[in-house]
Structures are given as structure tokens and as C-alpha cells.
Short mmCIF file of N, CA and C in Angstrom, two decimals:
data_model
loop_
_atom_site.label_atom_id
_atom_site.label_comp_id
_atom_site.label_asym_id
_atom_site.label_seq_id
_atom_site.Cartn_x
_atom_site.Cartn_y
_atom_site.Cartn_z
N UNK A 708 0.77 -1.07 -0.04
CA UNK A 708 -0.05 0.01 0.08
C UNK A 708 0.86 1.13 0.08
N UNK A 709 1.92 1.17 0.70
CA UNK A 709 2.95 2.23 0.99
C UNK A 709 3.69 2.93 -0.30
N UNK A 710 3.81 1.61 -1.05
CA UNK A 710 4.65 1.69 -2.28
C UNK A 710 4.00 2.34 -3.26
N UNK A 711 2.54 1.78 -3.44
CA UNK A 711 1.30 2.48 -4.21
C UNK A 711 1.12 3.84 -3.95
N UNK A 712 0.93 4.10 -2.95
CA UNK A 712 0.79 5.43 -2.38
C UNK A 712 1.82 6.51 -2.49
N UNK A 713 3.04 5.40 -2.53
CA UNK A 713 4.20 7.03 -2.83
C UNK A 713 4.56 7.21 -4.53
N UNK A 714 4.32 5.95 -5.40
CA UNK A 714 4.22 5.94 -6.50
C UNK A 714 2.72 6.95 -7.10
N UNK A 715 1.97 6.95 -6.54
CA UNK A 715 0.91 7.96 -6.37
C UNK A 715 1.06 9.30 -6.50
N UNK A 716 1.85 9.61 -5.53
CA UNK A 716 2.29 10.43 -5.07
C UNK A 716 3.31 11.61 -5.84
N UNK A 717 4.06 10.61 -6.33
CA UNK A 717 5.15 11.08 -7.59
C UNK A 717 4.27 11.70 -8.65
N UNK A 718 3.41 10.59 -9.46
CA UNK A 718 2.63 10.83 -10.54
C UNK A 718 2.13 12.37 -10.15
N UNK A 719 1.33 12.85 -8.78
CA UNK A 719 0.69 13.96 -8.88
C UNK A 719 1.87 15.26 -9.08
N UNK A 720 2.57 14.61 -8.42
CA UNK A 720 3.57 15.92 -8.31
C UNK A 720 4.55 15.95 -9.96
N UNK A 721 4.18 15.09 -10.94
CA UNK A 721 4.97 15.73 -12.18
C UNK A 721 4.52 16.92 -12.52
N UNK A 722 5.36 17.21 -13.40
CA UNK A 722 5.01 18.75 -13.90
C UNK A 722 3.87 18.81 -14.97
N UNK A 723 3.57 17.49 -15.89
CA UNK A 723 2.39 17.32 -16.70
C UNK A 723 1.15 17.05 -15.78
N UNK A 724 1.26 16.82 -14.63
CA UNK A 724 -0.10 16.65 -13.73
C UNK A 724 -0.69 17.87 -13.17
N UNK A 725 -1.78 18.25 -13.17
CA UNK A 725 -2.34 19.52 -12.84
C UNK A 725 -3.96 19.00 -12.48
N UNK A 726 -4.39 20.17 -11.93
CA UNK A 726 -6.06 19.70 -11.00
C UNK A 726 -6.81 21.13 -11.67
N UNK A 727 -8.04 20.84 -12.13
CA UNK A 727 -8.66 21.95 -12.74
C UNK A 727 -10.16 22.03 -11.49
N UNK A 728 -10.23 23.01 -11.20
CA UNK A 728 -11.06 23.68 -10.10
C UNK A 728 -12.25 23.87 -11.11
N UNK A 729 -13.64 23.41 -10.40
CA UNK A 729 -14.48 23.50 -10.81
C UNK A 729 -15.51 24.38 -10.16
N UNK A 730 -16.01 25.45 -10.57
CA UNK A 730 -17.31 26.60 -9.49
C UNK A 730 -18.25 26.59 -10.23
N UNK A 731 -19.04 26.95 -9.52
CA UNK A 731 -20.56 27.51 -10.28
C UNK A 731 -20.72 29.02 -9.86
N UNK A 732 -21.52 29.54 -10.22
CA UNK A 732 -21.09 31.05 -10.00
C UNK A 732 -22.18 31.02 -8.56
N UNK A 733 -21.67 30.54 -7.46
CA UNK A 733 -22.50 30.75 -6.34
C UNK A 733 -21.13 31.07 -4.95
N UNK A 734 -21.84 32.01 -4.07
CA UNK A 734 -20.99 32.31 -3.03
C UNK A 734 -20.05 31.40 -2.45
N UNK A 735 -21.06 30.47 -1.87
CA UNK A 735 -20.12 29.24 -0.90
C UNK A 735 -19.27 28.51 -1.85
N UNK A 736 -19.84 28.07 -3.17
CA UNK A 736 -18.97 27.39 -4.01
C UNK A 736 -17.73 27.98 -4.18
N UNK A 737 -17.62 29.34 -4.50
CA UNK A 737 -16.45 29.98 -4.69
C UNK A 737 -15.50 29.94 -3.70
N UNK A 738 -15.91 30.19 -2.43
CA UNK A 738 -15.15 30.16 -0.92
C UNK A 738 -14.81 29.32 -1.05
N UNK A 739 -15.44 27.90 -1.32
CA UNK A 739 -15.00 26.35 -1.00
C UNK A 739 -13.85 25.90 -2.13
N UNK A 740 -14.17 27.01 -3.05
CA UNK A 740 -12.64 26.72 -4.33
C UNK A 740 -11.68 27.30 -3.95
N UNK A 741 -11.52 28.64 -3.36
CA UNK A 741 -10.53 29.22 -2.64
C UNK A 741 -10.13 28.54 -1.77
N UNK A 742 -10.47 27.78 -0.89
CA UNK A 742 -10.03 27.32 0.43
C UNK A 742 -9.42 25.88 -0.42
N UNK A 743 -9.70 25.43 -1.33
CA UNK A 743 -9.48 24.17 -1.61
C UNK A 743 -7.92 24.29 -2.79
N UNK A 744 -8.08 25.40 -3.17
CA UNK A 744 -6.58 25.85 -4.23
C UNK A 744 -5.56 26.11 -2.93
N UNK A 745 -5.89 26.53 -2.10
CA UNK A 745 -4.61 26.70 -0.95
C UNK A 745 -4.37 25.38 -0.44
N UNK A 746 -5.47 24.48 0.03
CA UNK A 746 -5.43 23.08 0.46
C UNK A 746 -4.34 22.37 -0.82
N UNK A 747 -4.88 22.14 -1.85
CA UNK A 747 -3.86 21.64 -2.90
C UNK A 747 -2.41 22.44 -3.17
N UNK A 748 -2.44 23.55 -3.01
CA UNK A 748 -1.06 24.01 -3.10
C UNK A 748 0.08 23.47 -1.88
N UNK A 749 -0.60 24.00 -0.75
CA UNK A 749 0.13 23.26 0.22
C UNK A 749 0.56 22.02 0.17
N UNK A 750 0.32 20.88 -0.16
CA UNK A 750 0.67 19.88 -0.87
C UNK A 750 1.07 19.22 -2.01
N UNK A 751 1.75 20.99 -2.97
CA UNK A 751 2.11 20.78 -4.15
C UNK A 751 1.11 20.02 -5.18
N UNK A 752 0.41 20.35 -5.25
CA UNK A 752 -0.77 19.74 -6.32
C UNK A 752 -1.06 21.23 -7.25
N UNK A 753 -0.41 21.16 -8.52
CA UNK A 753 -0.50 22.70 -9.18
C UNK A 753 -1.83 22.31 -9.74
N UNK A 754 -2.81 23.65 -9.64
CA UNK A 754 -3.65 23.98 -10.56
C UNK A 754 -3.47 24.59 -11.54
N UNK A 755 -4.34 23.98 -12.83
CA UNK A 755 -3.49 24.77 -14.10
C UNK A 755 -4.78 25.70 -14.79
N UNK A 756 -6.12 25.48 -14.16
CA UNK A 756 -7.23 26.29 -14.67
C UNK A 756 -8.49 26.37 -13.83
N UNK A 757 -9.38 26.95 -14.02
CA UNK A 757 -10.71 27.03 -13.42
C UNK A 757 -11.84 26.95 -13.90
N UNK A 758 -12.77 25.98 -14.19
CA UNK A 758 -14.03 25.97 -14.53
C UNK A 758 -15.03 26.51 -14.48
N UNK A 759 -15.63 27.83 -14.74
CA UNK A 759 -17.03 28.21 -14.52
C UNK A 759 -17.94 27.54 -14.64
N UNK A 760 -19.04 26.84 -14.16
CA UNK A 760 -19.93 25.82 -14.46
C UNK A 760 -21.34 26.28 -14.45
N UNK A 761 -21.59 26.04 -15.28
CA UNK A 761 -23.55 26.03 -14.97
C UNK A 761 -23.71 27.75 -15.35
N UNK A 762 -22.85 28.19 -16.42
CA UNK A 762 -23.20 29.96 -16.74
C UNK A 762 -24.63 30.06 -17.73
N UNK A 763 -25.33 30.96 -17.62
CA UNK A 763 -26.70 31.11 -18.27
C UNK A 763 -25.95 31.30 -19.74
N UNK A 764 -26.63 30.64 -20.49
CA UNK A 764 -26.77 31.40 -22.48
C UNK A 764 -26.66 32.69 -22.29
N UNK A 765 -26.24 33.44 -22.93
CA UNK A 765 -26.78 34.58 -23.16
C UNK A 765 -27.99 34.86 -23.58
N UNK A 766 -28.50 34.16 -24.47
CA UNK A 766 -30.02 34.30 -24.71
C UNK A 766 -30.82 34.47 -23.29
N UNK A 767 -30.43 33.44 -22.61
CA UNK A 767 -31.46 33.09 -21.45
C UNK A 767 -31.19 34.35 -20.25
N UNK A 768 -29.73 34.51 -20.17
CA UNK A 768 -29.56 35.80 -19.28
C UNK A 768 -30.38 37.22 -19.84
N UNK A 769 -30.74 36.86 -20.72
CA UNK A 769 -31.51 38.51 -21.54
C UNK A 769 -32.63 38.71 -21.46
N UNK A 770 -33.19 37.01 -20.97
CA UNK A 770 -34.99 37.28 -20.56
C UNK A 770 -35.21 37.66 -19.34
N UNK A 771 -36.19 38.72 -19.29
CA UNK A 771 -36.29 39.42 -18.26
C UNK A 771 -36.31 38.52 -16.94
N UNK A 772 -36.84 37.63 -16.64
CA UNK A 772 -37.14 36.64 -15.62
C UNK A 772 -35.66 36.27 -14.83
N UNK A 773 -34.58 36.22 -15.68
CA UNK A 773 -33.11 35.44 -15.81
C UNK A 773 -31.97 37.03 -15.71
N UNK A 774 -32.67 37.95 -16.05
CA UNK A 774 -31.70 39.31 -16.06
C UNK A 774 -30.63 39.63 -14.89
N UNK A 775 -30.97 39.22 -13.55
CA UNK A 775 -30.60 39.98 -12.28
C UNK A 775 -29.75 38.41 -12.02
N UNK A 776 -30.11 37.24 -12.55
CA UNK A 776 -29.09 36.18 -12.09
C UNK A 776 -28.05 36.59 -13.19
N UNK A 777 -28.21 36.78 -14.52
CA UNK A 777 -27.36 36.66 -15.42
C UNK A 777 -26.08 38.02 -14.73
N UNK A 778 -27.01 38.99 -14.63
CA UNK A 778 -26.12 40.13 -14.02
C UNK A 778 -25.05 39.46 -12.83
N UNK A 779 -25.56 38.72 -11.58
CA UNK A 779 -24.99 38.00 -10.70
C UNK A 779 -23.76 37.62 -10.93
N UNK A 780 -24.28 36.41 -12.21
CA UNK A 780 -23.26 35.44 -12.88
C UNK A 780 -21.99 36.46 -13.22
N UNK A 781 -22.38 37.22 -14.33
CA UNK A 781 -21.05 38.17 -14.67
C UNK A 781 -20.27 38.60 -13.36
N UNK A 782 -20.94 39.08 -12.31
CA UNK A 782 -19.90 39.52 -11.55
C UNK A 782 -19.43 38.27 -10.68
N UNK A 783 -19.96 37.17 -10.28
CA UNK A 783 -19.23 35.97 -9.94
C UNK A 783 -18.06 35.93 -10.67
N UNK A 784 -18.19 35.81 -11.93
CA UNK A 784 -16.90 35.26 -13.00
C UNK A 784 -16.13 36.28 -12.99
N UNK A 785 -16.43 37.81 -12.68
CA UNK A 785 -15.27 38.63 -12.71
C UNK A 785 -14.62 38.45 -11.46
N UNK A 786 -15.20 38.11 -10.46
CA UNK A 786 -14.56 37.79 -9.29
C UNK A 786 -13.96 36.45 -8.98
N UNK A 787 -14.11 35.35 -9.95
CA UNK A 787 -13.40 34.37 -9.79
C UNK A 787 -11.83 34.59 -10.67
N UNK A 788 -12.46 35.30 -11.72
CA UNK A 788 -11.25 35.72 -12.82
C UNK A 788 -10.03 36.37 -12.07
N UNK A 789 -10.49 37.35 -11.38
CA UNK A 789 -9.74 38.21 -10.19
C UNK A 789 -8.98 37.07 -9.13
N UNK A 790 -9.52 36.65 -8.48
CA UNK A 790 -9.04 35.92 -7.38
C UNK A 790 -8.27 34.79 -7.67
N UNK A 791 -8.58 34.11 -8.75
CA UNK A 791 -7.81 32.60 -8.83
C UNK A 791 -6.47 33.40 -9.91
N UNK A 792 -6.67 34.46 -10.77
CA UNK A 792 -5.43 35.01 -11.36
C UNK A 792 -4.11 34.36 -10.91
N UNK A 793 -3.26 34.18 -11.91
CA UNK A 793 -2.96 34.15 -13.54
C UNK A 793 -3.64 32.82 -14.15
N UNK A 794 -4.18 32.23 -13.26
CA UNK A 794 -4.86 30.87 -13.60
C UNK A 794 -6.38 31.23 -14.55
N UNK A 795 -6.33 30.50 -16.10
CA UNK A 795 -7.10 30.92 -16.74
C UNK A 795 -8.67 30.30 -16.21
N UNK A 796 -9.51 31.01 -16.75
CA UNK A 796 -10.94 30.97 -16.17
C UNK A 796 -11.68 30.19 -17.36
N UNK A 797 -12.09 28.96 -17.59
CA UNK A 797 -12.73 28.36 -18.50
C UNK A 797 -14.40 28.43 -18.47
N UNK A 798 -15.27 28.67 -19.38
CA UNK A 798 -16.40 28.77 -19.23
C UNK A 798 -17.02 28.07 -19.88
N UNK A 799 -17.98 27.09 -18.80
CA UNK A 799 -18.94 25.86 -18.97
C UNK A 799 -20.58 26.25 -19.53
N UNK A 800 -20.84 26.42 -20.32
CA UNK A 800 -22.55 26.72 -20.13
C UNK A 800 -23.37 25.75 -19.29
N UNK A 801 -24.50 26.39 -18.81
CA UNK A 801 -25.42 25.53 -18.40
C UNK A 801 -26.28 24.63 -19.54
N UNK A 802 -26.00 23.40 -19.72
CA UNK A 802 -26.84 22.55 -20.96
C UNK A 802 -27.80 22.65 -20.69
N UNK A 803 -29.07 22.66 -21.91
CA UNK A 803 -30.49 22.28 -21.69
C UNK A 803 -30.84 21.11 -21.11
N UNK A 804 -30.02 20.10 -20.98
CA UNK A 804 -30.31 18.86 -20.28
C UNK A 804 -29.07 18.30 -19.53
N UNK A 805 -29.03 17.44 -18.71
CA UNK A 805 -28.25 17.05 -17.57
C UNK A 805 -27.13 16.40 -18.78
N UNK A 806 -25.81 16.59 -18.42
CA UNK A 806 -24.57 16.04 -19.25
C UNK A 806 -24.37 14.74 -18.91
N UNK A 807 -25.06 13.33 -19.63
CA UNK A 807 -24.83 12.63 -19.39
C UNK A 807 -24.50 11.64 -20.72
N UNK A 808 -23.64 11.02 -20.62
CA UNK A 808 -23.23 9.95 -21.71
C UNK A 808 -21.99 10.53 -22.38
N UNK A 809 -21.43 9.77 -23.07
CA UNK A 809 -20.19 10.06 -24.22
C UNK A 809 -20.51 11.37 -24.96
N UNK A 810 -21.54 10.77 -25.67
CA UNK A 810 -21.60 12.45 -26.86
C UNK A 810 -22.19 13.80 -26.03
N UNK A 811 -22.64 13.49 -25.13
CA UNK A 811 -23.04 15.04 -24.55
C UNK A 811 -21.71 15.19 -23.80
N UNK A 812 -21.24 14.64 -23.13
CA UNK A 812 -19.59 14.98 -22.68
C UNK A 812 -18.75 15.91 -23.51
N UNK A 813 -18.82 15.10 -24.56
CA UNK A 813 -17.89 15.68 -25.79
C UNK A 813 -18.15 16.57 -26.32
N UNK A 814 -19.65 17.05 -26.37
CA UNK A 814 -19.92 18.55 -26.92
C UNK A 814 -20.19 19.26 -26.05
N UNK A 815 -19.98 18.78 -24.60
CA UNK A 815 -19.92 19.65 -23.03
C UNK A 815 -18.28 20.24 -23.20
N UNK A 816 -17.19 19.35 -23.60
CA UNK A 816 -16.24 19.55 -23.55
C UNK A 816 -15.68 20.45 -24.77
N UNK A 817 -16.29 20.38 -25.95
CA UNK A 817 -15.67 21.00 -27.08
C UNK A 817 -16.21 22.70 -26.70
N UNK A 818 -17.24 22.69 -26.16
CA UNK A 818 -18.24 24.17 -25.74
C UNK A 818 -17.23 24.81 -24.54
N UNK A 819 -16.23 23.89 -23.62
CA UNK A 819 -15.50 24.78 -22.79
C UNK A 819 -14.10 24.72 -23.52
N UNK A 820 -13.58 23.39 -24.20
CA UNK A 820 -12.26 23.95 -24.95
C UNK A 820 -12.20 24.41 -26.10
N UNK A 821 -13.29 24.54 -27.21
CA UNK A 821 -13.18 25.01 -28.26
C UNK A 821 -11.84 24.38 -29.13
N UNK A 822 -10.82 24.74 -29.49
CA UNK A 822 -9.91 23.99 -29.99
C UNK A 822 -8.85 23.97 -29.63
N UNK A 823 -8.57 24.01 -28.12
CA UNK A 823 -7.52 24.01 -27.46
C UNK A 823 -7.73 22.92 -26.80
N UNK A 824 -6.23 22.02 -26.49
CA UNK A 824 -5.96 20.52 -25.96
C UNK A 824 -6.63 20.58 -24.72
N UNK A 825 -7.80 19.76 -24.16
CA UNK A 825 -8.16 19.54 -23.07
C UNK A 825 -7.04 18.95 -22.05
N UNK A 826 -6.18 18.15 -22.60
CA UNK A 826 -5.11 17.63 -21.98
C UNK A 826 -3.82 18.33 -21.81
N UNK A 827 -4.03 19.63 -22.33
CA UNK A 827 -2.72 20.31 -21.94
C UNK A 827 -2.48 20.94 -20.63
N UNK A 828 -1.40 21.15 -20.12
CA UNK A 828 -1.42 21.95 -19.14
C UNK A 828 -1.59 23.62 -19.26
N UNK A 829 -2.49 24.32 -18.76
CA UNK A 829 -2.65 25.47 -19.11
C UNK A 829 -2.13 26.61 -18.86
N UNK A 830 -1.70 26.59 -17.39
CA UNK A 830 -1.10 27.49 -16.66
C UNK A 830 0.06 26.88 -15.60
N UNK A 831 1.41 27.00 -15.96
CA UNK A 831 2.18 26.26 -14.85
C UNK A 831 2.13 27.30 -13.49
N UNK A 832 1.80 26.84 -12.28
CA UNK A 832 2.03 27.76 -11.44
C UNK A 832 3.36 27.39 -10.41
N UNK A 833 3.78 28.30 -9.46
CA UNK A 833 4.82 28.04 -8.91
C UNK A 833 4.71 26.95 -8.04
N UNK A 834 5.92 25.87 -7.62
CA UNK A 834 5.62 25.19 -6.42
C UNK A 834 6.51 25.34 -5.52
N UNK A 835 6.38 24.42 -4.60
CA UNK A 835 7.61 24.61 -3.39
C UNK A 835 9.11 24.52 -3.95
N UNK A 836 9.75 25.38 -3.01
CA UNK A 836 11.07 25.74 -3.62
C UNK A 836 12.00 25.87 -2.37
N UNK A 837 13.24 25.38 -2.46
CA UNK A 837 14.42 25.65 -1.79
C UNK A 837 15.29 26.64 -2.35
N UNK A 838 15.32 27.70 -1.43
CA UNK A 838 16.52 28.90 -2.16
C UNK A 838 17.51 29.17 -1.30
N UNK A 839 18.53 29.28 -1.40
CA UNK A 839 19.69 29.60 -0.63
C UNK A 839 20.26 31.12 -1.33
N UNK A 840 20.46 31.75 -0.10
CA UNK A 840 20.88 33.10 -0.52
C UNK A 840 22.06 33.49 0.65
N UNK A 841 22.57 34.69 0.56
CA UNK A 841 23.40 34.83 1.51
C UNK A 841 23.73 34.33 3.06
N UNK A 842 24.42 33.73 2.91
CA UNK A 842 24.07 32.75 4.36
C UNK A 842 22.92 32.01 4.99
N UNK A 843 21.92 32.34 3.87
CA UNK A 843 20.30 31.78 4.46
C UNK A 843 19.78 30.82 3.47
N UNK A 844 18.83 29.99 4.22
CA UNK A 844 18.03 29.10 3.40
C UNK A 844 17.09 29.37 3.58
N UNK A 845 16.10 29.27 2.28
CA UNK A 845 14.99 29.36 2.03
C UNK A 845 13.94 28.69 1.82
N UNK A 846 12.40 28.45 2.39
CA UNK A 846 11.66 27.63 1.93
C UNK A 846 10.36 28.21 1.31
N UNK A 847 10.34 28.52 -0.11
CA UNK A 847 9.24 29.04 -0.62
C UNK A 847 7.95 28.20 -0.83
N UNK A 848 7.06 28.37 -0.37
CA UNK A 848 5.71 27.76 -0.96
C UNK A 848 4.40 28.48 -1.00
N UNK A 849 4.05 28.92 -2.36
CA UNK A 849 3.05 29.69 -2.67
C UNK A 849 1.84 29.55 -2.02
N UNK A 850 1.19 30.02 -1.36
CA UNK A 850 0.08 29.64 -0.62
C UNK A 850 -1.62 30.57 -1.32
N UNK A 851 -1.59 30.24 -2.29
CA UNK A 851 -2.75 31.13 -2.99
C UNK A 851 -4.05 31.18 -1.87
N UNK A 852 -4.39 32.36 -1.53
CA UNK A 852 -5.74 33.00 -0.99
C UNK A 852 -5.53 32.65 0.72
N UNK A 853 -4.24 32.12 0.90
CA UNK A 853 -4.13 32.07 2.33
C UNK A 853 -3.95 33.32 3.31
N UNK A 854 -4.73 33.34 4.40
CA UNK A 854 -4.72 34.36 5.37
C UNK A 854 -3.57 34.11 6.02
N UNK A 855 -2.78 35.48 6.39
CA UNK A 855 -1.76 35.33 7.33
C UNK A 855 -1.88 34.86 8.50
N UNK A 856 -3.03 35.77 9.05
CA UNK A 856 -3.52 34.90 10.66
C UNK A 856 -3.69 33.39 10.53
N UNK A 857 -3.85 33.12 9.61
CA UNK A 857 -4.31 31.34 9.15
C UNK A 857 -3.52 30.28 9.09
N UNK A 858 -1.98 31.25 9.19
CA UNK A 858 -0.97 30.20 8.97
C UNK A 858 -0.27 30.46 10.28
N UNK A 859 0.58 28.93 10.21
CA UNK A 859 1.64 28.75 11.65
C UNK A 859 2.41 27.85 10.86
N UNK A 860 3.43 28.33 10.88
CA UNK A 860 4.98 27.74 10.60
C UNK A 860 5.86 27.54 11.69
N UNK A 861 6.76 26.43 11.59
CA UNK A 861 7.56 26.12 13.07
C UNK A 861 8.60 24.80 12.33
N UNK A 862 9.63 25.20 13.11
CA UNK A 862 10.42 23.83 12.69
C UNK A 862 10.91 23.07 13.81
N UNK A 863 10.74 21.64 13.41
CA UNK A 863 10.79 20.71 14.48
C UNK A 863 11.75 19.65 14.01
N UNK A 864 12.80 19.91 14.45
CA UNK A 864 13.90 18.99 14.19
C UNK A 864 14.09 19.22 12.66
N UNK A 865 14.11 18.10 11.71
CA UNK A 865 14.91 18.07 10.53
C UNK A 865 13.65 18.41 9.68
N UNK A 866 12.36 18.89 9.91
CA UNK A 866 11.20 19.51 9.33
C UNK A 866 10.66 20.59 9.18
N UNK A 867 10.05 21.18 8.58
CA UNK A 867 9.11 22.44 8.55
C UNK A 867 7.78 21.61 8.84
N UNK A 868 7.25 22.56 9.92
CA UNK A 868 5.56 22.14 9.80
C UNK A 868 4.89 23.44 9.65
N UNK A 869 3.97 23.63 8.08
CA UNK A 869 3.25 24.36 8.57
C UNK A 869 1.87 24.01 8.21
N UNK A 870 1.40 25.19 8.94
CA UNK A 870 -0.63 24.99 8.72
C UNK A 870 -1.38 26.11 8.44
N UNK A 871 -2.24 25.78 7.11
CA UNK A 871 -2.76 26.98 6.67
C UNK A 871 -4.01 25.91 6.87
N UNK A 872 -4.89 27.26 7.59
CA UNK A 872 -6.18 26.69 8.23
C UNK A 872 -6.22 25.41 8.79
N UNK A 873 -7.35 24.86 8.56
CA UNK A 873 -7.29 23.23 8.94
C UNK A 873 -6.55 21.91 8.50
N UNK A 874 -5.29 22.29 7.52
CA UNK A 874 -4.84 21.32 7.09
C UNK A 874 -3.09 21.85 7.57
N UNK A 875 -2.29 20.44 7.66
CA UNK A 875 -1.01 20.69 8.01
C UNK A 875 -0.23 19.89 7.70
N UNK A 876 1.00 20.46 6.79
CA UNK A 876 2.06 19.52 6.15
C UNK A 876 3.06 19.45 7.04
N UNK A 877 3.89 18.47 6.91
CA UNK A 877 5.42 18.48 7.56
C UNK A 877 6.40 18.61 5.91
N UNK A 878 7.10 19.23 6.15
CA UNK A 878 8.33 19.15 4.68
C UNK A 878 9.63 18.97 5.63
N UNK A 879 10.35 18.00 4.67
CA UNK A 879 11.33 17.24 5.53
C UNK A 879 12.20 18.69 4.72
N UNK A 880 13.33 18.70 5.68
CA UNK A 880 14.29 19.76 5.79
C UNK A 880 15.91 19.09 5.00
#
């Protein structure tokens, strides 16, 4: 089991492996996605894009009943683009029916990616890095969206303990 987990960790940390975060234009979902992005970064799992899912098509948002919802979705989309920058934000339209089956998934993927390769890494984010300066050593661990008051860092023996929110990681030095 440990060998299999070690191989899985190696694969997850390879440069061509990344995570795509999927959000809907709802406050709680966006907040959870921001937290998840921090958690993934803490464990060096790279995110290369965000998919904004279930966006009303222009014709639906233009109807009087959905007009305010359409405006709200555009505001949330702008917020996601700003919060997750420099990650690209892909737009996934709300489908007329539930996306089930190979043909429906292929059509949905085509709507999201257009001519781009869905398997390509769309953005390379910085990961854990050890740096050496004038008589000093640094550990650089980008933690997007982490609040300073929610971080705790301590050195214990030959490890650096990093706590971000409810997650904790030990980094061997």
C-alpha cells in the first residue's frame, strides 16, 4: 500500500499533472474553491485552470426573468477571474439537459475548450522551492488565498511544519 501511495504521489507531483477546479457562480462554492486551491498548493498539487460551470447562455440571461441572475453570474465570473489569476477561467455553459453519456460529454467539452487541447497544462503555477541566499536558506511555498492569520510555521527537528487553516503539512528539510 505504501509503495502504491508513493508512486501515486510521484505521479501527482509530475510537471504534466495538474488539477482543474470547477466552480459554479455561487458564493459558498467560490469560497470553498478558494480554500481548496490553498489546500492543494500546500501539498504541491498544481492547478492549471478554473472551470466556471453552469453559466446561463446569453439568450437566457437576456430574458427578463433571468436578467438579475445573469448580472450576478457576470459579477461572480469577474470575481473568480480576479481571485484565481493568473489561472485561466474556462466558461462552461449551462446545458439544456443534464450532461450524461459520451456524446453529451464530448459536446460539453467542445463548448469549454473550443480548439484548445483539454489534456494540455494550461498554466504552470509555482510550487515548493528551496532557495539559498547570502548565508541563509529559504523555503518558498506559494499558498494562494491563504490568510496570514491562518498560517502557522514551525521548525521541528529536520522538518518544517506548515499549517494553513485546517490543513497541516510536514516538509522534510
